């Protein structure tokens, strides 16, 4: 500024001196003419630089600041430096903002930024997925018009956001979302969303499991308790009645024992590390044992057969596989009426090995098949309990097979019979026993 004033003063002094010189040496007219020419030149000089400035202002790029003379050189240089500093800090700010946006986009949780009127300012991709919003269409719209659930409206009105809200969406897929508002910046709000579908499912399974176990134990406990109460109310224990009650109490206690044993097996399978892969499972011994067990359970009521086209064994855990195969055999016996037949088979199918148990029993309606391996799932509750079932057999089978990379195939037709097959990948084959 100072330099500008100095230079301007210098110009004016020079013009005045030149005009006075003309006045003294010539005449007042000559002085006026000289003054007019000098002022005109000075005006033209300034107008030229103003024109340069105006042209540059139309596209103000720091690198293209015009190059001027005299005081205008100083003006343009100052302009260039200011512009450069501004452009650098703008670049820095843009970079920081970009990093924040990228972090927001990459977040595993959903984030929606709301303005003071609860209109959407920004959404990240997770929030789009969780809330079914559209980044282009919905920005600028009120969130209350987009999420119509009454619980959400009540939550937004409540103005107390210390606890998250749980929302369930059924479209386009079943989704449970935990959602929380975090006010910031005095008027704005962050809406955070998290997908808790899986967690909710696990908790539901856990709740159902506890309810099922309690229910399964309550019936036999009530029966045994009832008998004991009746006996204790009797002034003298009637020997005949006692003998009548005893088998029924034993039956109920056996039921509880089987249930607890199955529960322990399941918990062991869930909590122990992956199945032993280095153990040799001798399938000849296994099949012999299973045949003896099937005949023992059947007590001559069924025809039990064994088919095999291979003497090969398996890599895995004998104990776990025996528990899984034993459950399939026991089911075949329990769900096949007297006179039916049960066939155990062990087959090498080239790229896979198959252990199967077929029966000519009651069969299973098609709609039940996908759910059979769920804990406590039964087609006919009464029949299962009546035959000593716990409802956990196929759940155990599923666990054991998963630990052996095997799969369960179920084919069944009501009143015709069922075939439960365990299919092992070829890598599980162990030939060392076949000698
Ligand atoms: P359960 O102890 O009740 O037998 P499982 O888990 O072993 O429990 O089997 C689940 C259900 O599958 C049974 O309740 C029964 O309805 C059906 N099921 C299993 N195996 C057979 C079979 N071989 N024939 C007919 N139904 C079967």
Short mmCIF file of C-alpha atoms and ligand atoms in Angstrom, two decimals:
data_model
loop_
_atom_site.label_atom_id
_atom_site.label_comp_id
_atom_site.label_asym_id
_atom_site.label_seq_id
_atom_site.Cartn_x
_atom_site.Cartn_y
_atom_site.Cartn_z
CA UNK A 1 0.00 0.00 0.00
CA UNK A 2 2.77 2.30 0.98
CA UNK A 3 4.65 1.51 -2.20
CA UNK A 4 1.49 2.17 -4.19
CA UNK A 5 1.04 5.62 -2.58
CA UNK A 6 4.73 6.46 -3.07
CA UNK A 7 4.64 5.50 -6.75
CA UNK A 8 1.38 7.41 -7.36
CA UNK A 9 2.82 10.48 -5.60
CA UNK A 10 5.98 10.16 -7.73
CA UNK A 11 3.85 10.09 -10.90
CA UNK A 12 1.87 13.17 -9.85
CA UNK A 13 5.04 15.09 -8.86
CA UNK A 14 6.66 14.18 -12.22
CA UNK A 15 3.56 15.38 -14.14
CA UNK A 16 3.45 18.62 -12.09
CA UNK A 17 7.20 19.26 -12.63
CA UNK A 18 6.89 18.68 -16.40
CA UNK A 19 3.85 21.04 -16.62
CA UNK A 20 5.62 23.75 -14.54
CA UNK A 21 8.73 23.38 -16.78
CA UNK A 22 6.56 24.07 -19.84
CA UNK A 23 4.89 27.00 -18.09
CA UNK A 24 8.22 28.64 -17.25
CA UNK A 25 9.94 27.88 -20.61
CA UNK A 26 6.94 28.40 -22.92
CA UNK A 27 3.44 29.46 -21.93
CA UNK A 28 0.47 28.47 -19.78
CA UNK A 29 -1.16 26.82 -22.82
CA UNK A 30 1.90 24.65 -23.43
CA UNK A 31 1.88 23.72 -19.75
CA UNK A 32 -1.82 22.77 -19.92
CA UNK A 33 -1.18 20.69 -23.04
CA UNK A 34 1.74 18.88 -21.39
CA UNK A 35 -0.39 18.24 -18.28
CA UNK A 36 -3.22 16.88 -20.38
CA UNK A 37 -0.86 14.59 -22.35
CA UNK A 38 0.79 13.30 -19.13
CA UNK A 39 -2.56 12.71 -17.39
CA UNK A 40 -3.92 11.02 -20.52
CA UNK A 41 -0.85 8.72 -20.65
CA UNK A 42 -1.25 7.94 -16.97
CA UNK A 43 -4.98 7.22 -17.43
CA UNK A 44 -4.30 5.00 -20.46
CA UNK A 45 -1.63 3.13 -18.48
CA UNK A 46 -4.07 2.52 -15.61
CA UNK A 47 -7.00 1.65 -17.89
CA UNK A 48 -4.82 -0.89 -19.72
CA UNK A 49 -3.96 -2.62 -16.43
CA UNK A 50 -7.55 -2.45 -15.21
CA UNK A 51 -8.57 -4.16 -18.46
CA UNK A 52 -5.93 -6.87 -17.81
CA UNK A 53 -7.31 -7.31 -14.30
CA UNK A 54 -10.92 -7.49 -15.53
CA UNK A 55 -9.99 -10.10 -18.14
CA UNK A 56 -8.20 -12.19 -15.54
CA UNK A 57 -11.09 -11.89 -13.06
CA UNK A 58 -13.30 -13.72 -15.55
CA UNK A 59 -11.08 -16.85 -15.11
CA UNK A 60 -9.15 -16.22 -11.91
CA UNK A 61 -6.45 -18.91 -12.12
CA UNK A 62 -3.43 -18.03 -9.92
CA UNK A 63 -0.93 -19.17 -12.58
CA UNK A 64 -2.45 -16.75 -15.12
CA UNK A 65 -2.30 -13.53 -13.07
CA UNK A 66 -1.27 -10.81 -15.63
CA UNK A 67 2.19 -9.30 -15.60
CA UNK A 68 2.02 -5.50 -15.09
CA UNK A 69 4.35 -2.53 -14.97
CA UNK A 70 5.23 -0.30 -12.08
CA UNK A 71 2.68 -0.21 -9.32
CA UNK A 72 0.50 -2.67 -11.20
CA UNK A 73 3.32 -5.23 -11.09
CA UNK A 74 3.20 -4.99 -7.30
CA UNK A 75 -0.63 -5.27 -7.32
CA UNK A 76 -0.57 -8.35 -9.57
CA UNK A 77 2.23 -10.03 -7.59
CA UNK A 78 0.32 -9.50 -4.32
CA UNK A 79 -2.79 -10.91 -6.00
CA UNK A 80 -0.82 -13.92 -7.26
CA UNK A 81 0.61 -14.68 -3.80
CA UNK A 82 -2.80 -14.35 -2.09
CA UNK A 83 -4.45 -16.54 -4.70
CA UNK A 84 -1.76 -19.20 -4.38
CA UNK A 85 -2.02 -19.32 -0.60
CA UNK A 86 -5.80 -19.57 -0.88
CA UNK A 87 -5.64 -22.26 -3.51
CA UNK A 88 -3.17 -24.29 -1.44
CA UNK A 89 -5.32 -24.13 1.70
CA UNK A 90 -8.39 -24.96 -0.41
CA UNK A 91 -6.57 -28.02 -1.78
CA UNK A 92 -5.60 -29.05 1.74
CA UNK A 93 -9.18 -28.63 2.97
CA UNK A 94 -10.55 -30.54 -0.01
CA UNK A 95 -8.09 -33.34 0.70
CA UNK A 96 -9.09 -33.51 4.40
CA UNK A 97 -12.78 -33.46 3.43
CA UNK A 98 -12.22 -36.20 0.85
CA UNK A 99 -10.51 -38.35 3.49
CA UNK A 100 -13.42 -37.85 5.89
CA UNK A 101 -15.92 -38.73 3.17
CA UNK A 102 -13.91 -41.81 2.17
CA UNK A 103 -13.78 -42.91 5.83
CA UNK A 104 -17.55 -42.41 6.11
CA UNK A 105 -18.14 -44.37 2.90
CA UNK A 106 -15.98 -47.26 4.12
CA UNK A 107 -17.66 -47.51 7.52
CA UNK A 108 -19.30 -50.89 8.25
CA UNK A 109 -22.18 -49.02 9.93
CA UNK A 110 -24.67 -46.75 8.22
CA UNK A 111 -24.34 -42.96 8.64
CA UNK A 112 -26.92 -40.33 7.65
CA UNK A 113 -26.27 -36.61 8.29
CA UNK A 114 -29.48 -34.68 9.00
CA UNK A 115 -29.90 -30.89 8.98
CA UNK A 116 -31.90 -28.84 11.49
CA UNK A 117 -35.18 -29.82 9.75
CA UNK A 118 -34.25 -33.50 9.66
CA UNK A 119 -33.55 -33.37 5.94
CA UNK A 120 -30.87 -35.68 4.62
CA UNK A 121 -27.58 -33.94 3.84
CA UNK A 122 -25.38 -36.96 3.28
CA UNK A 123 -25.76 -40.78 3.33
CA UNK A 124 -23.09 -43.47 3.23
CA UNK A 125 -23.58 -46.70 1.23
CA UNK A 126 -24.29 -48.81 4.36
CA UNK A 127 -27.16 -46.54 5.38
CA UNK A 128 -28.51 -46.84 1.83
CA UNK A 129 -28.49 -50.62 2.27
CA UNK A 130 -29.92 -50.59 5.81
CA UNK A 131 -32.69 -48.05 5.26
CA UNK A 132 -33.44 -48.67 1.58
CA UNK A 133 -32.63 -45.04 0.66
CA UNK A 134 -31.40 -43.64 -2.63
CA UNK A 135 -28.36 -41.35 -2.54
CA UNK A 136 -29.43 -39.23 -5.49
CA UNK A 137 -33.17 -39.12 -4.99
CA UNK A 138 -33.40 -38.84 -1.21
CA UNK A 139 -30.77 -36.22 -0.34
CA UNK A 140 -32.64 -33.06 0.67
CA UNK A 141 -35.78 -34.99 1.66
CA UNK A 142 -37.08 -35.29 5.20
CA UNK A 143 -36.10 -38.59 6.78
CA UNK A 144 -39.59 -38.91 8.35
CA UNK A 145 -41.12 -39.03 4.87
CA UNK A 146 -38.77 -41.82 3.86
CA UNK A 147 -38.93 -44.06 6.95
CA UNK A 148 -42.60 -44.46 7.67
CA UNK A 149 -42.47 -46.77 10.67
CA UNK A 150 -44.45 -45.29 13.63
CA UNK A 151 -41.76 -46.42 16.10
CA UNK A 152 -39.20 -44.32 14.21
CA UNK A 153 -41.48 -41.26 14.20
CA UNK A 154 -42.03 -41.65 17.95
CA UNK A 155 -38.26 -41.99 18.48
CA UNK A 156 -37.54 -38.82 16.50
CA UNK A 157 -40.20 -36.87 18.43
CA UNK A 158 -39.00 -38.18 21.75
CA UNK A 159 -35.78 -36.14 21.57
CA UNK A 160 -34.08 -38.51 23.99
CA UNK A 161 -31.65 -40.54 21.97
CA UNK A 162 -29.56 -42.24 24.66
CA UNK A 163 -30.94 -45.68 23.71
CA UNK A 164 -30.89 -47.18 20.21
CA UNK A 165 -34.13 -48.10 18.45
CA UNK A 166 -34.63 -51.49 16.80
CA UNK A 167 -36.45 -51.51 13.47
CA UNK A 168 -37.46 -54.52 11.39
CA UNK A 169 -37.67 -54.30 7.62
CA UNK A 170 -39.10 -57.06 5.49
CA UNK A 171 -38.36 -55.58 2.04
CA UNK A 172 -36.28 -56.30 0.01
CA UNK A 173 -35.06 -58.86 2.59
CA UNK A 174 -35.61 -59.58 6.28
CA UNK A 175 -33.46 -57.07 8.17
CA UNK A 176 -33.22 -56.02 11.81
CA UNK A 177 -31.55 -52.62 12.22
CA UNK A 178 -30.38 -50.94 15.39
CA UNK A 179 -30.62 -47.19 14.88
CA UNK A 180 -29.38 -44.30 17.04
CA UNK A 181 -29.49 -40.52 16.68
CA UNK A 182 -26.50 -38.49 17.81
CA UNK A 183 -27.11 -34.71 17.89
CA UNK A 184 -24.08 -32.57 16.95
CA UNK A 185 -23.26 -29.05 15.88
CA UNK A 186 -26.20 -27.67 17.99
CA UNK A 187 -28.80 -28.28 15.22
CA UNK A 188 -27.61 -31.22 13.14
CA UNK A 189 -27.96 -34.93 13.83
CA UNK A 190 -26.10 -38.09 12.87
CA UNK A 191 -28.28 -41.12 12.31
CA UNK A 192 -26.21 -44.27 12.89
CA UNK A 193 -27.51 -47.66 11.76
CA UNK A 194 -26.21 -51.18 12.36
CA UNK A 195 -27.37 -54.51 10.92
CA UNK A 196 -28.18 -56.78 13.88
CA UNK A 197 -30.16 -59.39 11.93
CA UNK A 198 -27.64 -62.13 12.64
CA UNK A 199 -27.34 -61.21 16.31
CA UNK A 200 -31.12 -61.19 16.71
CA UNK A 201 -31.35 -64.57 14.99
CA UNK A 202 -28.75 -66.04 17.36
CA UNK A 203 -30.57 -64.58 20.35
CA UNK A 204 -33.90 -65.97 19.12
CA UNK A 205 -32.33 -69.41 18.61
CA UNK A 206 -30.85 -69.17 22.10
CA UNK A 207 -34.19 -68.13 23.66
CA UNK A 208 -36.06 -70.87 21.79
CA UNK A 209 -33.45 -73.40 22.84
CA UNK A 210 -33.76 -72.54 26.55
CA UNK A 211 -37.58 -72.61 26.26
CA UNK A 212 -37.46 -75.98 24.48
CA UNK A 213 -35.09 -77.58 26.98
CA UNK A 214 -37.23 -76.35 29.88
CA UNK A 215 -40.35 -77.65 28.18
CA UNK A 216 -38.76 -81.04 27.44
CA UNK A 217 -37.63 -81.45 31.04
CA UNK A 218 -40.83 -80.18 32.61
CA UNK A 219 -43.04 -83.05 31.43
CA UNK A 220 -40.97 -85.96 32.81
CA UNK A 221 -40.23 -83.99 35.99
CA UNK A 222 -43.94 -83.32 36.51
CA UNK A 223 -44.74 -87.02 36.00
CA UNK A 224 -42.04 -88.23 38.42
CA UNK A 225 -42.93 -85.47 40.91
CA UNK A 226 -46.61 -86.41 40.71
CA UNK A 227 -45.91 -90.08 41.42
CA UNK A 228 -43.64 -89.23 44.34
CA UNK A 229 -46.25 -86.86 45.79
CA UNK A 230 -48.97 -89.53 45.50
CA UNK A 231 -46.72 -92.05 47.21
CA UNK A 232 -45.76 -89.65 49.99
CA UNK A 233 -49.44 -88.77 50.60
CA UNK A 234 -50.29 -92.42 51.21
CA UNK A 235 -50.41 -93.33 54.90
CA UNK A 236 -48.88 -96.68 54.01
CA UNK A 237 -47.03 -97.33 50.78
CA UNK A 238 -49.05 -99.77 48.83
CA UNK A 239 -46.61 -102.30 47.39
CA UNK A 240 -48.73 -103.02 44.33
CA UNK A 241 -49.16 -99.36 43.50
CA UNK A 242 -45.45 -98.76 44.05
CA UNK A 243 -44.61 -101.50 41.56
CA UNK A 244 -47.08 -99.99 39.13
CA UNK A 245 -45.49 -96.53 39.39
CA UNK A 246 -41.89 -97.67 39.32
CA UNK A 247 -41.57 -98.54 35.57
CA UNK A 248 -43.29 -95.28 34.63
CA UNK A 249 -40.92 -93.26 36.81
CA UNK A 250 -37.96 -95.13 35.36
CA UNK A 251 -39.20 -94.42 31.85
CA UNK A 252 -39.42 -90.68 32.57
CA UNK A 253 -36.00 -90.61 34.20
CA UNK A 254 -34.57 -92.44 31.16
CA UNK A 255 -36.13 -89.75 28.99
CA UNK A 256 -34.46 -87.01 31.01
CA UNK A 257 -31.18 -88.89 30.91
CA UNK A 258 -31.29 -89.20 27.09
CA UNK A 259 -32.09 -85.52 26.79
CA UNK A 260 -29.22 -84.47 29.04
CA UNK A 261 -26.85 -86.85 27.22
CA UNK A 262 -27.84 -85.39 23.82
CA UNK A 263 -27.49 -81.87 25.16
CA UNK A 264 -24.00 -82.66 26.44
CA UNK A 265 -23.04 -84.23 23.09
CA UNK A 266 -24.24 -81.12 21.25
CA UNK A 267 -22.42 -78.77 23.60
CA UNK A 268 -19.23 -80.84 23.28
CA UNK A 269 -19.47 -80.68 19.50
CA UNK A 270 -20.02 -76.95 19.55
CA UNK A 271 -17.29 -76.16 22.00
CA UNK A 272 -14.48 -78.51 21.02
CA UNK A 273 -12.03 -77.68 18.25
CA UNK A 274 -12.51 -79.13 14.75
CA UNK A 275 -12.86 -82.92 14.46
CA UNK A 276 -9.72 -85.01 14.53
CA UNK A 277 -8.66 -85.62 10.97
CA UNK A 278 -5.75 -87.92 11.61
CA UNK A 279 -7.76 -90.72 13.24
CA UNK A 280 -8.48 -93.80 11.14
CA UNK A 281 -12.10 -94.82 11.21
CA UNK A 282 -12.41 -98.53 10.46
CA UNK A 283 -15.72 -98.73 8.62
CA UNK A 284 -15.83 -102.52 8.78
CA UNK A 285 -15.88 -102.39 12.59
CA UNK A 286 -18.24 -99.41 12.49
CA UNK A 287 -20.76 -101.22 10.25
CA UNK A 288 -20.59 -104.39 12.36
CA UNK A 289 -21.29 -102.37 15.51
CA UNK A 290 -24.14 -100.48 13.85
CA UNK A 291 -25.71 -103.76 12.66
CA UNK A 292 -25.58 -105.19 16.19
CA UNK A 293 -27.11 -101.98 17.57
CA UNK A 294 -29.87 -101.90 14.91
CA UNK A 295 -30.81 -105.50 15.65
CA UNK A 296 -30.71 -104.79 19.39
CA UNK A 297 -33.06 -101.80 18.98
CA UNK A 298 -35.34 -103.61 16.56
CA UNK A 299 -35.69 -106.69 18.77
CA UNK A 300 -36.58 -108.76 15.72
CA UNK A 301 -39.39 -106.47 14.59
CA UNK A 302 -37.62 -105.51 11.34
CA UNK A 303 -35.49 -107.07 8.70
CA UNK A 304 -32.05 -105.46 8.95
CA UNK A 305 -29.66 -105.67 5.97
CA UNK A 306 -26.17 -104.45 5.15
CA UNK A 307 -24.92 -103.56 1.65
CA UNK A 308 -21.37 -102.54 0.88
CA UNK A 309 -19.23 -102.24 -2.18
CA UNK A 310 -16.13 -101.00 -0.42
CA UNK A 311 -13.96 -101.92 2.54
CA UNK A 312 -12.40 -98.49 2.71
CA UNK A 313 -12.30 -96.49 5.90
CA UNK A 314 -12.38 -92.78 6.67
CA UNK A 315 -10.26 -90.06 8.20
CA UNK A 316 -12.12 -88.53 11.11
CA UNK A 317 -13.36 -89.11 14.61
CA UNK A 318 -14.74 -92.65 15.19
CA UNK A 319 -16.63 -91.54 18.25
CA UNK A 320 -18.36 -88.61 16.56
CA UNK A 321 -19.18 -90.58 13.41
CA UNK A 322 -20.53 -93.46 15.49
CA UNK A 323 -22.80 -91.00 17.29
CA UNK A 324 -24.07 -89.57 13.95
CA UNK A 325 -24.55 -92.94 12.19
CA UNK A 326 -26.09 -94.40 15.37
CA UNK A 327 -28.70 -91.62 15.42
CA UNK A 328 -29.70 -92.37 11.81
CA UNK A 329 -29.99 -96.09 12.58
CA UNK A 330 -31.99 -95.46 15.74
CA UNK A 331 -34.38 -93.15 13.83
CA UNK A 332 -34.87 -95.77 11.11
CA UNK A 333 -35.81 -98.37 13.74
CA UNK A 334 -38.05 -96.00 15.70
CA UNK A 335 -39.95 -94.66 12.69
CA UNK A 336 -40.46 -97.98 10.91
CA UNK A 337 -43.45 -100.06 11.96
CA UNK A 338 -43.02 -103.73 12.74
CA UNK A 339 -42.44 -105.89 9.66
CA UNK A 340 -40.56 -103.18 7.76
CA UNK A 341 -36.99 -103.39 6.59
CA UNK A 342 -33.93 -101.30 7.30
CA UNK A 343 -30.86 -101.23 5.06
CA UNK A 344 -27.44 -99.91 5.97
CA UNK A 345 -25.15 -99.24 3.01
CA UNK A 346 -21.50 -98.18 2.55
CA UNK A 347 -20.64 -97.30 -1.01
CA UNK A 348 -17.70 -95.99 -2.95
CA UNK A 349 -19.15 -93.74 -5.67
CA UNK A 350 -15.84 -92.78 -7.22
CA UNK A 351 -15.61 -89.11 -6.36
CA UNK A 352 -17.41 -89.54 -3.04
CA UNK A 353 -18.24 -92.07 -0.32
CA UNK A 354 -21.77 -92.66 0.88
CA UNK A 355 -23.09 -94.09 4.13
CA UNK A 356 -26.87 -94.48 4.04
CA UNK A 357 -29.69 -95.81 6.15
CA UNK A 358 -32.90 -96.65 4.28
CA UNK A 359 -36.14 -97.73 5.84
CA UNK A 360 -39.62 -98.63 4.74
CA UNK A 361 -41.14 -96.62 7.57
CA UNK A 362 -43.62 -93.79 7.99
CA UNK A 363 -41.70 -91.33 5.79
CA UNK A 364 -41.67 -87.55 6.06
CA UNK A 365 -43.85 -84.99 4.20
CA UNK A 366 -41.71 -82.89 1.85
CA UNK A 367 -42.27 -79.53 3.64
CA UNK A 368 -40.66 -80.80 6.86
CA UNK A 369 -37.42 -82.05 5.30
CA UNK A 370 -35.49 -78.73 5.24
CA UNK A 371 -36.08 -78.19 8.98
CA UNK A 372 -35.34 -81.69 10.31
CA UNK A 373 -31.83 -80.83 11.52
CA UNK A 374 -33.05 -77.92 13.68
CA UNK A 375 -32.87 -78.62 17.38
CA UNK A 376 -36.14 -80.04 18.76
CA UNK A 377 -37.83 -80.02 15.37
CA UNK A 378 -40.15 -82.99 15.03
CA UNK A 379 -42.69 -83.93 12.42
CA UNK A 380 -44.88 -85.63 15.00
CA UNK A 381 -44.03 -84.61 18.56
CA UNK A 382 -46.08 -87.34 20.21
CA UNK A 383 -44.62 -90.11 18.06
CA UNK A 384 -41.06 -88.87 18.61
CA UNK A 385 -41.46 -88.75 22.41
CA UNK A 386 -43.35 -92.02 22.45
CA UNK A 387 -40.43 -93.72 20.74
CA UNK A 388 -37.89 -92.20 23.14
CA UNK A 389 -36.73 -89.39 20.84
CA UNK A 390 -35.22 -86.17 22.20
CA UNK A 391 -35.56 -84.11 19.02
CA UNK A 392 -31.80 -83.56 19.01
CA UNK A 393 -30.59 -86.58 17.01
CA UNK A 394 -30.41 -84.94 13.58
CA UNK A 395 -28.98 -81.72 15.06
CA UNK A 396 -26.10 -83.84 16.38
CA UNK A 397 -25.77 -85.50 12.95
CA UNK A 398 -25.59 -82.07 11.27
CA UNK A 399 -22.82 -80.90 13.61
CA UNK A 400 -20.74 -84.03 13.22
CA UNK A 401 -21.04 -83.92 9.43
CA UNK A 402 -20.03 -80.27 9.24
CA UNK A 403 -16.90 -81.14 11.22
CA UNK A 404 -16.10 -83.89 8.69
CA UNK A 405 -16.87 -81.79 5.58
CA UNK A 406 -19.67 -84.22 4.78
CA UNK A 407 -23.27 -83.45 3.83
CA UNK A 408 -26.61 -85.00 4.67
CA UNK A 409 -29.05 -85.97 1.93
CA UNK A 410 -32.62 -86.86 2.85
CA UNK A 411 -35.07 -88.58 0.53
CA UNK A 412 -38.43 -89.51 1.90
CA UNK A 413 -41.99 -90.22 0.95
CA UNK A 414 -44.84 -90.46 3.45
CA UNK A 415 -45.91 -94.06 4.11
CA UNK A 416 -43.17 -95.40 1.84
CA UNK A 417 -39.98 -94.77 3.77
CA UNK A 418 -36.88 -92.64 4.00
CA UNK A 419 -33.21 -92.70 3.08
CA UNK A 420 -30.75 -90.62 5.07
CA UNK A 421 -27.34 -90.49 3.33
CA UNK A 422 -24.08 -89.09 4.58
CA UNK A 423 -21.85 -88.11 1.66
CA UNK A 424 -18.10 -87.72 2.29
CA UNK A 425 -15.70 -86.06 -0.13
CA UNK A 426 -13.08 -88.37 -1.64
CA UNK A 427 -10.29 -86.78 0.43
CA UNK A 428 -11.80 -88.38 3.55
CA UNK A 429 -11.12 -91.88 2.22
CA UNK A 430 -8.56 -93.89 4.16
CA UNK A 431 -7.47 -97.16 2.52
CA UNK A 432 -4.98 -98.28 5.11
CA UNK A 433 -7.49 -100.68 6.73
CA UNK A 434 -8.53 -102.41 3.48
CA UNK A 435 -5.72 -105.02 3.44
P1 LIG B 1 -36.13 -87.40 17.36
O1 LIG B 1 -35.39 -87.63 18.61
O2 LIG B 1 -37.44 -86.75 17.56
O3 LIG B 1 -36.18 -88.59 16.50
P2 LIG B 1 -34.34 -86.32 15.40
O4 LIG B 1 -33.62 -85.03 15.37
O5 LIG B 1 -33.55 -87.57 15.33
O6 LIG B 1 -35.28 -86.27 16.66
O7 LIG B 1 -35.33 -86.33 14.17
C1 LIG B 1 -36.15 -85.20 13.97
C2 LIG B 1 -37.49 -85.62 13.37
O8 LIG B 1 -37.27 -86.13 12.07
C3 LIG B 1 -38.15 -86.72 14.12
O9 LIG B 1 -38.91 -86.24 15.18
C4 LIG B 1 -39.00 -87.37 13.04
O10 LIG B 1 -40.20 -86.66 12.93
C5 LIG B 1 -38.20 -87.15 11.76
N1 LIG B 1 -37.42 -88.36 11.38
C6 LIG B 1 -36.12 -88.58 11.57
N2 LIG B 1 -35.75 -89.76 11.03
C7 LIG B 1 -36.85 -90.30 10.47
C8 LIG B 1 -37.13 -91.50 9.75
N3 LIG B 1 -36.18 -92.40 9.48
N4 LIG B 1 -38.39 -91.70 9.32
C9 LIG B 1 -39.35 -90.80 9.57
N5 LIG B 1 -39.17 -89.64 10.24
C10 LIG B 1 -37.93 -89.39 10.68
#
